[in-house]
Coordinates of C-alpha atoms and ligand atoms in Angstrom, one line a residue:
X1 CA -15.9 9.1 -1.1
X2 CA -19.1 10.7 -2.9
X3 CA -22.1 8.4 -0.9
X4 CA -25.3 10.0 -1.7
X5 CA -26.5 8.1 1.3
X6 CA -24.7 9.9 3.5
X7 CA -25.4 13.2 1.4
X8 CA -28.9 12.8 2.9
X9 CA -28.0 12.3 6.4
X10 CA -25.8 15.5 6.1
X11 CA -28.9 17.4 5.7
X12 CA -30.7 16.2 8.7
X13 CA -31.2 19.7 10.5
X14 CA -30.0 18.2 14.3
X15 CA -29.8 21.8 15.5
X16 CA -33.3 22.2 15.4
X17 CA -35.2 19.5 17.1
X18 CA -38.0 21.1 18.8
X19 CA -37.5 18.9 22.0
X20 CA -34.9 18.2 24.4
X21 CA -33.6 15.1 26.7
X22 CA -35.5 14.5 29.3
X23 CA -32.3 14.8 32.0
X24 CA -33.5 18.9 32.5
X25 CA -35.9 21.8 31.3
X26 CA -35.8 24.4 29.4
X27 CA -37.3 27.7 29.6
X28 CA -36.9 30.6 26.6
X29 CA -37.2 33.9 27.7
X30 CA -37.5 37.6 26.1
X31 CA -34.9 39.4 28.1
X32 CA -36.6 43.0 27.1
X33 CA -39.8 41.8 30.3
X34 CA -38.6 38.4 30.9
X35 CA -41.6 36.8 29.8
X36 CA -41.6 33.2 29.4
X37 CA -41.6 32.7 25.3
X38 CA -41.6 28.6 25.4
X39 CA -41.1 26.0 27.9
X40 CA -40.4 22.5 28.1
X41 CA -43.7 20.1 28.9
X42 CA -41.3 19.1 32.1
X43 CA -40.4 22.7 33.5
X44 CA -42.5 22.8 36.5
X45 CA -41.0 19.2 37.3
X46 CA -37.9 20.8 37.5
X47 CA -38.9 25.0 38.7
X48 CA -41.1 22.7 41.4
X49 CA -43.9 25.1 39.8
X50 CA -46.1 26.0 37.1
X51 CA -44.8 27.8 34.8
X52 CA -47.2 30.2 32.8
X53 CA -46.4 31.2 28.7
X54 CA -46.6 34.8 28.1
X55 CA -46.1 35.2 31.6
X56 CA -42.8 36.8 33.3
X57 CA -40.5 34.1 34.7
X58 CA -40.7 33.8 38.7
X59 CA -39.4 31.3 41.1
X60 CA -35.9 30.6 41.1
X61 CA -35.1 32.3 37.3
X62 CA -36.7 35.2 38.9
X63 CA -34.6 35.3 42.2
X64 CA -31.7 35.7 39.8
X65 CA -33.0 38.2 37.5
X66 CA -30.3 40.7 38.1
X67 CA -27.7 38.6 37.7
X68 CA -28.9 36.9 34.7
X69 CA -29.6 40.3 32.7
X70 CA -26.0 41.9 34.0
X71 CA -24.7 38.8 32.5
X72 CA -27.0 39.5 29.2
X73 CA -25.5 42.7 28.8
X74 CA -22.2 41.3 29.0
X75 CA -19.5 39.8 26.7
X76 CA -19.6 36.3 28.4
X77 CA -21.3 33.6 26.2
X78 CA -23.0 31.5 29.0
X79 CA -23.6 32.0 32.6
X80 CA -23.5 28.9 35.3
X81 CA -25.8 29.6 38.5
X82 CA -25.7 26.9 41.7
X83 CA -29.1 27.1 43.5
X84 CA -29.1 25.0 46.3
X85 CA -29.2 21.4 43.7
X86 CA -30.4 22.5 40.8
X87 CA -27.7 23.7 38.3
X88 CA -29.1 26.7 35.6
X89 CA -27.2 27.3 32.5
X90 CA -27.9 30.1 30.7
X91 CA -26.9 31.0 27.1
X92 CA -28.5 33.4 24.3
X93 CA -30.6 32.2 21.3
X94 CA -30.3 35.1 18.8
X95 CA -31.5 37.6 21.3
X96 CA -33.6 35.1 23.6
X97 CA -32.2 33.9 27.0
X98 CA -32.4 30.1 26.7
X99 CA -32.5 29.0 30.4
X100 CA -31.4 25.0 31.3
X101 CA -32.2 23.7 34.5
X102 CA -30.4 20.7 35.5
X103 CA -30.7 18.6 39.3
X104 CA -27.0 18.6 40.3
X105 CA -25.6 17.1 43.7
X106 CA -24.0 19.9 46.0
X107 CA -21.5 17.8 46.8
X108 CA -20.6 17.4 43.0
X109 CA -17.7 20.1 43.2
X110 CA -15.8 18.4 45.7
X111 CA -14.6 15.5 43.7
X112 CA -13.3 17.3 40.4
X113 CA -11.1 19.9 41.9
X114 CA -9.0 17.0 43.6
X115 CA -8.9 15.4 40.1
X116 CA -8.3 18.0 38.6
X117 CA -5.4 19.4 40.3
X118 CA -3.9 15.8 39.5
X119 CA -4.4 16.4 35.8
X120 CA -2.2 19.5 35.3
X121 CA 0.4 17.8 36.9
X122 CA 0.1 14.3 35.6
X123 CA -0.1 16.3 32.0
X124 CA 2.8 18.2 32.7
X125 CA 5.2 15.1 33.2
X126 CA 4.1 13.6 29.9
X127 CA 6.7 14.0 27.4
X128 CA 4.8 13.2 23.9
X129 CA 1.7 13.2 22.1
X130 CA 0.5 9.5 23.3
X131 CA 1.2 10.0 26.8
X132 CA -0.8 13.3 27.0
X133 CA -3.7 11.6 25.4
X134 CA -3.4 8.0 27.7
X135 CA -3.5 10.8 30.7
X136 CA -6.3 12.5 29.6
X137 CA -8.3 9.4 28.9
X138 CA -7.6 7.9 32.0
X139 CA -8.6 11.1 34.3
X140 CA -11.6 11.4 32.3
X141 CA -12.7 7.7 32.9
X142 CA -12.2 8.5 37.0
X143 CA -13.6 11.8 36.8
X144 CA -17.0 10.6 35.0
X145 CA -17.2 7.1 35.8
X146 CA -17.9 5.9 32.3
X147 CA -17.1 2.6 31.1
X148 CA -15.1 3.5 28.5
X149 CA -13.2 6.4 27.3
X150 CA -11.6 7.2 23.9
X151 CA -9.7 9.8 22.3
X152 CA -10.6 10.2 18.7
X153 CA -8.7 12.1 16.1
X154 CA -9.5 13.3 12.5
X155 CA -7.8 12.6 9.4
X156 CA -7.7 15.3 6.7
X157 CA -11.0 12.8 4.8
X158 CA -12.5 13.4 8.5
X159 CA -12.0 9.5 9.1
X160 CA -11.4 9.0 12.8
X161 CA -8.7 7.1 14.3
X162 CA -9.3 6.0 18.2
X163 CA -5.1 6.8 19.3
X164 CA -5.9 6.2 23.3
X165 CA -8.6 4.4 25.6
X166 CA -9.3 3.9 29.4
X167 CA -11.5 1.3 30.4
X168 CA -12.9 -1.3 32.9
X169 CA -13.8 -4.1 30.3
X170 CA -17.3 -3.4 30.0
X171 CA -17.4 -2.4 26.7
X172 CA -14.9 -4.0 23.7
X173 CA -11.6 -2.0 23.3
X174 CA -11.5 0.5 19.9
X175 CA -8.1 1.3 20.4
X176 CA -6.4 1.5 17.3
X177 CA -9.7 1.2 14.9
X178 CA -11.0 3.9 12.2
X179 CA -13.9 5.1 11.8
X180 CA -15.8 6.7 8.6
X181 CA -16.5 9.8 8.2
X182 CA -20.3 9.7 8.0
X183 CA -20.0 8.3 11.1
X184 CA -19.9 12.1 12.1
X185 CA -21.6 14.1 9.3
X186 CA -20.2 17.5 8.5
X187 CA -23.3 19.5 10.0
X188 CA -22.6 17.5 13.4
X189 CA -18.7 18.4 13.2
X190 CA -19.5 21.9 12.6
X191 CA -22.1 22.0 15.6
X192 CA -19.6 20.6 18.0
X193 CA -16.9 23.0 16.9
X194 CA -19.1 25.8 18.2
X195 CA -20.9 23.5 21.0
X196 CA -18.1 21.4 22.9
X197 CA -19.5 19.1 25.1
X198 CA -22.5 16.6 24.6
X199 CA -24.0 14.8 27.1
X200 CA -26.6 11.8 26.1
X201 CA -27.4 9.9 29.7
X202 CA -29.4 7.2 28.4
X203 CA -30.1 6.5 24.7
X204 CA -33.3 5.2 25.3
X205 CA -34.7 8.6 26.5
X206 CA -38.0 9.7 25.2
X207 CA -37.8 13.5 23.6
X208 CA -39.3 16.0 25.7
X209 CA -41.2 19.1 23.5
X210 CA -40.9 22.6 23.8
X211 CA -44.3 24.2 24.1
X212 CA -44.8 26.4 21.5
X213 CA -42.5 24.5 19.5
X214 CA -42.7 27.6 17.5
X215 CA -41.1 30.4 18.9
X216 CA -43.5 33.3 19.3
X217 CA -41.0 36.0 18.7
X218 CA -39.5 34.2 15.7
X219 CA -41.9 32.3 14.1
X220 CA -39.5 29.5 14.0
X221 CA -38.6 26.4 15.9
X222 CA -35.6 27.4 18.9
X223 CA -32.3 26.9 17.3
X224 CA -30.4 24.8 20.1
X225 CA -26.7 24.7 19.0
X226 CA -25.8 25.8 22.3
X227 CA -27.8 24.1 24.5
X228 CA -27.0 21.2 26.6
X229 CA -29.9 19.5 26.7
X230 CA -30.7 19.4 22.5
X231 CA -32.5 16.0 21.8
X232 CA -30.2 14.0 19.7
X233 CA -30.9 12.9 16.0
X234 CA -32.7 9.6 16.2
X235 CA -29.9 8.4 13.5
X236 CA -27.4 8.6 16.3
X237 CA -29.4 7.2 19.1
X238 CA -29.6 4.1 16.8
X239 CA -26.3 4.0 16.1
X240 CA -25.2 4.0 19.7
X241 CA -27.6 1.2 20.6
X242 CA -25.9 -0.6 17.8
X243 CA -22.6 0.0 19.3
X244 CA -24.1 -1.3 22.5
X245 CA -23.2 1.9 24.5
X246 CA -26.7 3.3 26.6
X247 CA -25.2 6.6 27.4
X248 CA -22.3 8.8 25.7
X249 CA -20.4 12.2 26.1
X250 CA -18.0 13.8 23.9
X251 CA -16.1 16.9 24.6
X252 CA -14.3 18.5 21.4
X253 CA -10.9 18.6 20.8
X254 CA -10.4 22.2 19.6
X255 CA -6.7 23.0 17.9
X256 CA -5.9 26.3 16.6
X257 CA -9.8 27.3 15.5
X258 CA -10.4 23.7 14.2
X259 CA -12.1 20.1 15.2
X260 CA -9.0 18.1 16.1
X261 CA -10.9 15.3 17.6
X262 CA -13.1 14.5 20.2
X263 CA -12.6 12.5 24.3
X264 CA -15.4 10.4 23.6
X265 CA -17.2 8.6 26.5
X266 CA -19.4 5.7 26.7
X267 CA -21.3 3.6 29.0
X268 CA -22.9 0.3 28.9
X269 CA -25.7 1.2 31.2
X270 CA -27.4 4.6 31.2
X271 CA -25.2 7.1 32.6
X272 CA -25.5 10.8 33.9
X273 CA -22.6 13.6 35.2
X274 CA -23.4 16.3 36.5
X275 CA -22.8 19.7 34.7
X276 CA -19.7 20.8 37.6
X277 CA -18.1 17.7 36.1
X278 CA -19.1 18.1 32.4
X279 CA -17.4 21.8 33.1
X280 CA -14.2 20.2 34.7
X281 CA -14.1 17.6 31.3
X282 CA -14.4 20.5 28.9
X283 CA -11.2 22.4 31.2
X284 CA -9.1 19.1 30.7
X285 CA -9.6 18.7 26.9
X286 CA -9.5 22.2 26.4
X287 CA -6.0 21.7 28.3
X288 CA -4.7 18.8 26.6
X289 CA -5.8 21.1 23.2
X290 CA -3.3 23.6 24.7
X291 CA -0.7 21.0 24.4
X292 CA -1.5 19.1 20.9
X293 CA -1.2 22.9 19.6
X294 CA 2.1 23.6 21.2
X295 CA 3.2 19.8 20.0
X296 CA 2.0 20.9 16.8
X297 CA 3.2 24.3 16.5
X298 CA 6.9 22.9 17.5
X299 CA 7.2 20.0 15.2
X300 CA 6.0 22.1 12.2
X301 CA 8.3 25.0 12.8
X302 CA 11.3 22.7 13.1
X303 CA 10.6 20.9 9.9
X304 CA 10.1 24.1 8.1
X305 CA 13.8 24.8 9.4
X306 CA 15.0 21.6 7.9
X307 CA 13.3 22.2 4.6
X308 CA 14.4 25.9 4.4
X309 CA 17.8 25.1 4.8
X310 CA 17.7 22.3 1.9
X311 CA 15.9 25.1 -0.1
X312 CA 18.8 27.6 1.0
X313 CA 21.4 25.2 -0.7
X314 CA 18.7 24.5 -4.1
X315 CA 18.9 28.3 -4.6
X316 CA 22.5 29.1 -4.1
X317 CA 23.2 25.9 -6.6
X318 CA 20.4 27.7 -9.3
X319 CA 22.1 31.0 -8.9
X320 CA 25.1 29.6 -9.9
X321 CA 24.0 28.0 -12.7
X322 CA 23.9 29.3 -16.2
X323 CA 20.7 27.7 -16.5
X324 CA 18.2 27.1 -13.5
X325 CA 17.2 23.1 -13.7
X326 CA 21.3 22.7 -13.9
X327 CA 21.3 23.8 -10.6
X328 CA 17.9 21.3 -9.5
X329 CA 19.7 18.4 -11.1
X330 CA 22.8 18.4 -10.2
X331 CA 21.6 18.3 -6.1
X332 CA 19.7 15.5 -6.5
X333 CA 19.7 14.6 -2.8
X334 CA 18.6 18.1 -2.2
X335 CA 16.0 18.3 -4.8
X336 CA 14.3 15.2 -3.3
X337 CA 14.6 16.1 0.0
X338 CA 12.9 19.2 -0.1
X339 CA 9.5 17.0 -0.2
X340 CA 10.9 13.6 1.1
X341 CA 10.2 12.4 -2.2
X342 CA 11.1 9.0 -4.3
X343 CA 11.6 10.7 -7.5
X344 CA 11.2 13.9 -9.7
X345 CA 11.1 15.4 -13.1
X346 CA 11.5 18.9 -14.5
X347 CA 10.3 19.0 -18.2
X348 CA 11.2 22.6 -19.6
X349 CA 12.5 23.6 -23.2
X350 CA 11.0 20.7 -24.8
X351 CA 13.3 18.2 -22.0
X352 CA 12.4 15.6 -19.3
X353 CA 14.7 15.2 -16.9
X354 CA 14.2 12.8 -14.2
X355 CA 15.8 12.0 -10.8
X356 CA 15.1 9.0 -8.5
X357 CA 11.9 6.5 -9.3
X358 CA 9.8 8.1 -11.6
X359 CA 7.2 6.8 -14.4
X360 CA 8.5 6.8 -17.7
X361 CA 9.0 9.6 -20.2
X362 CA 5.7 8.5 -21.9
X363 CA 3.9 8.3 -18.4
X364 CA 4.9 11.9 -17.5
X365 CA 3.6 13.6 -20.3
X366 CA 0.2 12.4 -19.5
X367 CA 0.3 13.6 -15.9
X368 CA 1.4 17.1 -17.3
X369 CA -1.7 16.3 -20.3
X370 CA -3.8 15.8 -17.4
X371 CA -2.5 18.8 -15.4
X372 CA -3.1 21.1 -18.5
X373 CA -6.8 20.6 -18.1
X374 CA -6.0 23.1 -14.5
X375 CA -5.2 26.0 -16.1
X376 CA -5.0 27.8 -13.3
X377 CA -3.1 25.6 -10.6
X378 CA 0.0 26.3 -9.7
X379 CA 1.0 24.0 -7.2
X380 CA -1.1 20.5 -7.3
X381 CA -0.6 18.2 -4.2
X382 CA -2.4 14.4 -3.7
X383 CA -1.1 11.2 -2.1
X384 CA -4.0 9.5 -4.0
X385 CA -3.3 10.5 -7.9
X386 CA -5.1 7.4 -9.2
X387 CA -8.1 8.4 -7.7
X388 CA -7.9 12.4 -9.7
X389 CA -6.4 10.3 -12.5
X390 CA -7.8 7.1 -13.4
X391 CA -5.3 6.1 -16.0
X392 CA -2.4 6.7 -13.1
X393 CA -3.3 3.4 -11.7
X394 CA -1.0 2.2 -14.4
X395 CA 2.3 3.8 -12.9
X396 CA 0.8 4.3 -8.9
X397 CA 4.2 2.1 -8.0
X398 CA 6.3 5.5 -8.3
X399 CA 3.5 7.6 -8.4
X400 CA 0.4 7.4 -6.3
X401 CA 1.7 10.8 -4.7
X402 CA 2.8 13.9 -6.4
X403 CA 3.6 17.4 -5.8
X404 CA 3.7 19.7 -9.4
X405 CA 4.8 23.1 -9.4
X406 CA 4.2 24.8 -12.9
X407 CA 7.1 27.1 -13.6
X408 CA 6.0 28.7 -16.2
X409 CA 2.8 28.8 -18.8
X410 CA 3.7 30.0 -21.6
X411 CA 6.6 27.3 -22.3
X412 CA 5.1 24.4 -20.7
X413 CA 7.4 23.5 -17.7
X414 CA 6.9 21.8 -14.1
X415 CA 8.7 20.2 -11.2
X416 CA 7.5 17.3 -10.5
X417 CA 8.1 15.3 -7.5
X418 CA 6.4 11.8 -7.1
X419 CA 6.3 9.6 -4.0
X420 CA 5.5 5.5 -4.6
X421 CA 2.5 3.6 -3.3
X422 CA 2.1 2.4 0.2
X423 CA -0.1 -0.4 0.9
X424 CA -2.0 -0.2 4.0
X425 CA -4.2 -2.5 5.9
X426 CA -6.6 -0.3 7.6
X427 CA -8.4 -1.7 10.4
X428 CA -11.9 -0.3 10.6
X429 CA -14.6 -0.5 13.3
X430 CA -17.4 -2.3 10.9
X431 CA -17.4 -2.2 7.3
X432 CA -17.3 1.4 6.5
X433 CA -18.9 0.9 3.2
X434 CA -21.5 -0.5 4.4
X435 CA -24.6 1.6 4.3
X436 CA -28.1 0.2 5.3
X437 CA -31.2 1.5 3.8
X438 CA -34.8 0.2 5.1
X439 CA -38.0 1.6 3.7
X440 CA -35.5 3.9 1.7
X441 CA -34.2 5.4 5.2
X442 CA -30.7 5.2 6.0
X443 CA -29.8 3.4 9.2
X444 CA -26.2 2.9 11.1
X445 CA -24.2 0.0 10.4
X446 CA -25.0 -2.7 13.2
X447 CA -21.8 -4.3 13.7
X448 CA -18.3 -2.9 14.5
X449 CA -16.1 -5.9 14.9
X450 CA -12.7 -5.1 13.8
X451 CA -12.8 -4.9 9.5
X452 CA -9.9 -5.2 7.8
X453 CA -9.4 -3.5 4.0
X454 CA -5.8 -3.3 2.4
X455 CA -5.6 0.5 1.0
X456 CA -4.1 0.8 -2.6
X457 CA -3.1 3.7 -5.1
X458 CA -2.4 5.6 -1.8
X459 CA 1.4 7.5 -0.8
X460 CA 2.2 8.6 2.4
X461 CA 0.5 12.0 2.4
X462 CA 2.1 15.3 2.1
X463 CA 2.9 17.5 5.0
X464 CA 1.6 21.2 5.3
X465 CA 5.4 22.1 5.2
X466 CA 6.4 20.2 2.6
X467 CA 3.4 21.6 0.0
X468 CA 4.8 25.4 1.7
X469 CA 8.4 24.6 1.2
X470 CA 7.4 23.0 -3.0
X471 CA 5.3 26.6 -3.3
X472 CA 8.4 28.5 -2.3
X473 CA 10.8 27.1 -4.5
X474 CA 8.5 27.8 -7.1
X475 CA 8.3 31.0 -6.1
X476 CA 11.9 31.3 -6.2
X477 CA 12.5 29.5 -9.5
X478 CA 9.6 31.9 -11.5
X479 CA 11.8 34.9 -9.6
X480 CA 15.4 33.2 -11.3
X481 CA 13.5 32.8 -14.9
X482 CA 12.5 36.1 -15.2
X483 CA 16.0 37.6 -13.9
X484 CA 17.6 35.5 -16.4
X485 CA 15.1 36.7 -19.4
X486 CA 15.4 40.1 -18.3
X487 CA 19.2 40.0 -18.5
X488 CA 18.8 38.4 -22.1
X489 CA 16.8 41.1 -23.1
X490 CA 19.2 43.9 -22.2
X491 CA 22.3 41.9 -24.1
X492 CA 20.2 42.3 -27.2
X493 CA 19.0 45.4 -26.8
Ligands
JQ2_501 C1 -16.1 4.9 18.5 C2 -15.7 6.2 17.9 C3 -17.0 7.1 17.8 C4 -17.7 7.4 16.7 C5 -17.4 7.0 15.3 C6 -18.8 8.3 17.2 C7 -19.7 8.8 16.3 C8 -20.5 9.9 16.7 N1 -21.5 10.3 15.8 C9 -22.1 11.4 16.4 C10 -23.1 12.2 15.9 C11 -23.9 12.0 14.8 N2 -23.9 11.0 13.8 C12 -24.9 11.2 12.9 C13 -25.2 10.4 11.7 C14 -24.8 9.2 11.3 N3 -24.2 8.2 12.1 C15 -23.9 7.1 11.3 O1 -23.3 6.1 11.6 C16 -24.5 7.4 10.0 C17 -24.5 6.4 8.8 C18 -25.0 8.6 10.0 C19 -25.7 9.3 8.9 C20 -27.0 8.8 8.6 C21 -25.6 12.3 13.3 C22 -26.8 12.9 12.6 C23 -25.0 12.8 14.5 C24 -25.4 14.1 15.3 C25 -26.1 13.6 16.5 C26 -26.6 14.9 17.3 O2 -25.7 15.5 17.9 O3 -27.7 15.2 17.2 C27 -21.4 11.7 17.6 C28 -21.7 12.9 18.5 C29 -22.8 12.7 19.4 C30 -22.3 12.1 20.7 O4 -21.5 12.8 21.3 O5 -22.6 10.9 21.0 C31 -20.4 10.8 17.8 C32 -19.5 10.6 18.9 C33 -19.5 9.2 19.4 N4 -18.7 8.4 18.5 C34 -17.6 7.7 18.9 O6 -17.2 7.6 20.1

């Protein structure tokens, strides 16, 4: 969906605000003297003194200056310090200490270790995907006290689908809706794949500066992807008032290196938790991660089993074969199977044949017309041809999906397999086309009411496995035709 609305808000540079939320301080430090290289205008609020730029650090940073540097020589990204109840975070800034001061209650500690202790075992008695993710949700929303909490997942367009809630009726239920991606601009998804849990206790904070807000040592403003206490675009802010939530946290969902989804958190009223809990919330998602992987990890290996046998039987029939398609053809069940497709064709020597619900002859050649303008793909995948291919709307009914493996270049051959249109009613949180511009400035949608739109020219998408298992035969196929031209050229030599 090319929006060059939403281009623009995927520049907005939120790493680099110059000013934090008001819920702590900040203090930047050179670690070389520990002098103080910026502060936050509330610092001595929070240190309880002044606190001089250019000066060394002294007070309670300075009580810990041994432990902080052994930890700046170490491996460890951060380091978490309890001082009677203020909380200090520490985490590196190129090679700046970036100190966070937070007030924390003593007796914060207390409450998440019984929860969490619950968790593992509630977690462990789940036996699928939505009862892991109804668990976590639900411990979350006790162990935070938020109004309501989601879990969010991605779509491979980076849509997001909400797939489990907890709440106590304060806020409207999501459950089920999708959301757009530039709801959650690239630059933000790549931030929180590196920076994993966001706090935002009342939207209606005002921004706090850092003083300098250039850096002395850089000559630049602090780069605060791994802070806590960044100040949030204004973009969002507005958004979240429009959803009606005053406070929010969100704690990524990380799966094998990548942003699954998020446990997303919202309150009604403004809402703070302390950073013992925030910690405890980043253990649990990072938990049920463990699990989505292992769920993932299982159900992928076993359908590459099932599709390896089916490929097993594809070969032994080619082999057999005096010539290879015989050997496609004449397992149709097989053939289709291999991609839990509708329909295929395999045009080679000048032939279509066709298995299953396919376009026509005529309807064919233009896919492969339209392939020929990728000289250089080998395998093409999409459950959304029309999209790529205008004039495929025409034929979408058997082939909004396909999967086309070129066999050979020189005389024009592919596999094709094609999968029919599904029509979809997807149920969106607000009109996701709906952009609002004011004074040429993009703003958030204001409504999310439940918004209906029936999806067309789409197929049930194409699993990982599936695309591996159409690139292996391929590979297999190329392997046979060569074999078979070798042996040729030896008989006439
Ligand atoms: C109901 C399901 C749901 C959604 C869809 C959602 C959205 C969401 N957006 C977030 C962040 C951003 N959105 C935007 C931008 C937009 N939001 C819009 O609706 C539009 C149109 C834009 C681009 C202009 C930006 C810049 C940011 C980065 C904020 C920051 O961390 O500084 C963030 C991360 C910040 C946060 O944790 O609140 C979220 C998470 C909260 N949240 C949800 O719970």
């Amino acid at each position: 969906m090319n929006r060059p609305d939403l281009d623009s808000c995927a520049q907005e540079p939120i790493h680099v605000p110059g000013a934090i939320q008001p819920h702590g301080a900040m203090v930047v430090i050179r670690p070389s003297d520990m002098t103080v290289l910026q502060a936050s205008a509330n610092a001595t609020e929070f240190l309880g003194r002044p606190i001089a730029i250019g000066e060394t650090v002294d007070g309670v940073i300075d009580a810990h200056r041994n432990e902080i540097l052994t930890w700046h020589g170490s491996e460890e990204p951060e380091l978490q310090i309890q001082a009677d109840n203020l909380s200090l975070g520490f985490h590196r800034a190129g090679d700046m200490i970036v100190a966070e001061l937070e007030t924390s209650p003593s007796d914060a500690a207390d409450n998440v270790f019984l929860r969490l202790r619950g968790f593992a075992q509630q977690l462990a008695g789940q036996p699928d995907l939505p009862g892991a993710l109804s668990t976590t949700v639900r411990v979350m929303e006790k162990l935070t006290g938020f109004d309501r909490v989601l879990a969010y997942r991605f779509d491979g367009e980076w849509n997001g689908h909400v797939v489990a809630e907890a709440g106590n009726g304060r806020l409207p239920s999501y459950m089920g809706l999708r959301f757009p991606a530039g709801d959650i601009p690239p630059q933000a998804r790549a931030l929180y794949a590196l920076n994993h849990v966001r706090l935002i206790p009342d939207v209606n904070y005002q921004p706090v500066p850092l003083q300098p807000v250039i850096n002395p040592q850089t000559g630049d403003t602090l780069d605060m992807s791994s802070a806590q206490l960044r100040s949030v675009s204004p973009i969002h802010l507005e958004y979240m008032r429009n959803m009606g939530t005053a406070a929010s946290m969100s704690v990524s969902i990380m799966v094998d290196g990548r942003l699954w989804g998020l446990i997303a958190c919202h309150s009604h009223e403004p809402h703070n938790v302390p950073v013992v809990t925030r910690e405890a919330c980043d253990f649990i998602v990072q938990t049920l991660a463990m699990r989505i992987a292992a769920q993932e990890h299982a159900d992928e290996a076993a359908h590459s089993v099932a599709l390896a046998r089916i490929q097993g039987r594809l070969l032994g029939a080619m082999s057999v074969s005096q010539y290879w398609l015989d050997g496609l053809v004449s397992n149709v069940a097989d053939l289709l199977a291999q991609v839990a497709a509708s329909g295929a064709a395999i045009v080679a020597g000048g032939e279509c044949h066709t298995v299953g619900a396919t376009p026509t002859q005529d309807e064919i050649a233009q896919i492969i017309g339209w392939l020929a303008d990728r000289p250089d793909t080998e395998v093409f995948a999409t459950h959304a041809l029309p999209l790529d291919m205008p004039a495929a709307k025409d034929f979408a009914a058997t082939a909004s999906g396909i999967i086309a493996i070129r066999i050979s270049e020189l005389h024009e051959s592919w596999l094709i397999w094609f999968r029919p249109e599904v029509l979809r009613t997807v149920e969106w949180g607000g009109d996701p086309h709906k952009v609002v511009r004011e004074q040429g400035r993009i703003h958030p949608r204001v409504s999310f009411e439940r918004w209906s739109e029936q999806v067309r020219l789409h197929a049930a998408p194409w699993a990982e496995a599936e695309i591996t298992a159409a690139r292996d035969l391929r590979a297999a196929i190329v392997g046979i035709v060569l074999r078979k031209a070798e042996e040729l050229a030896q008989l006439s030599s």
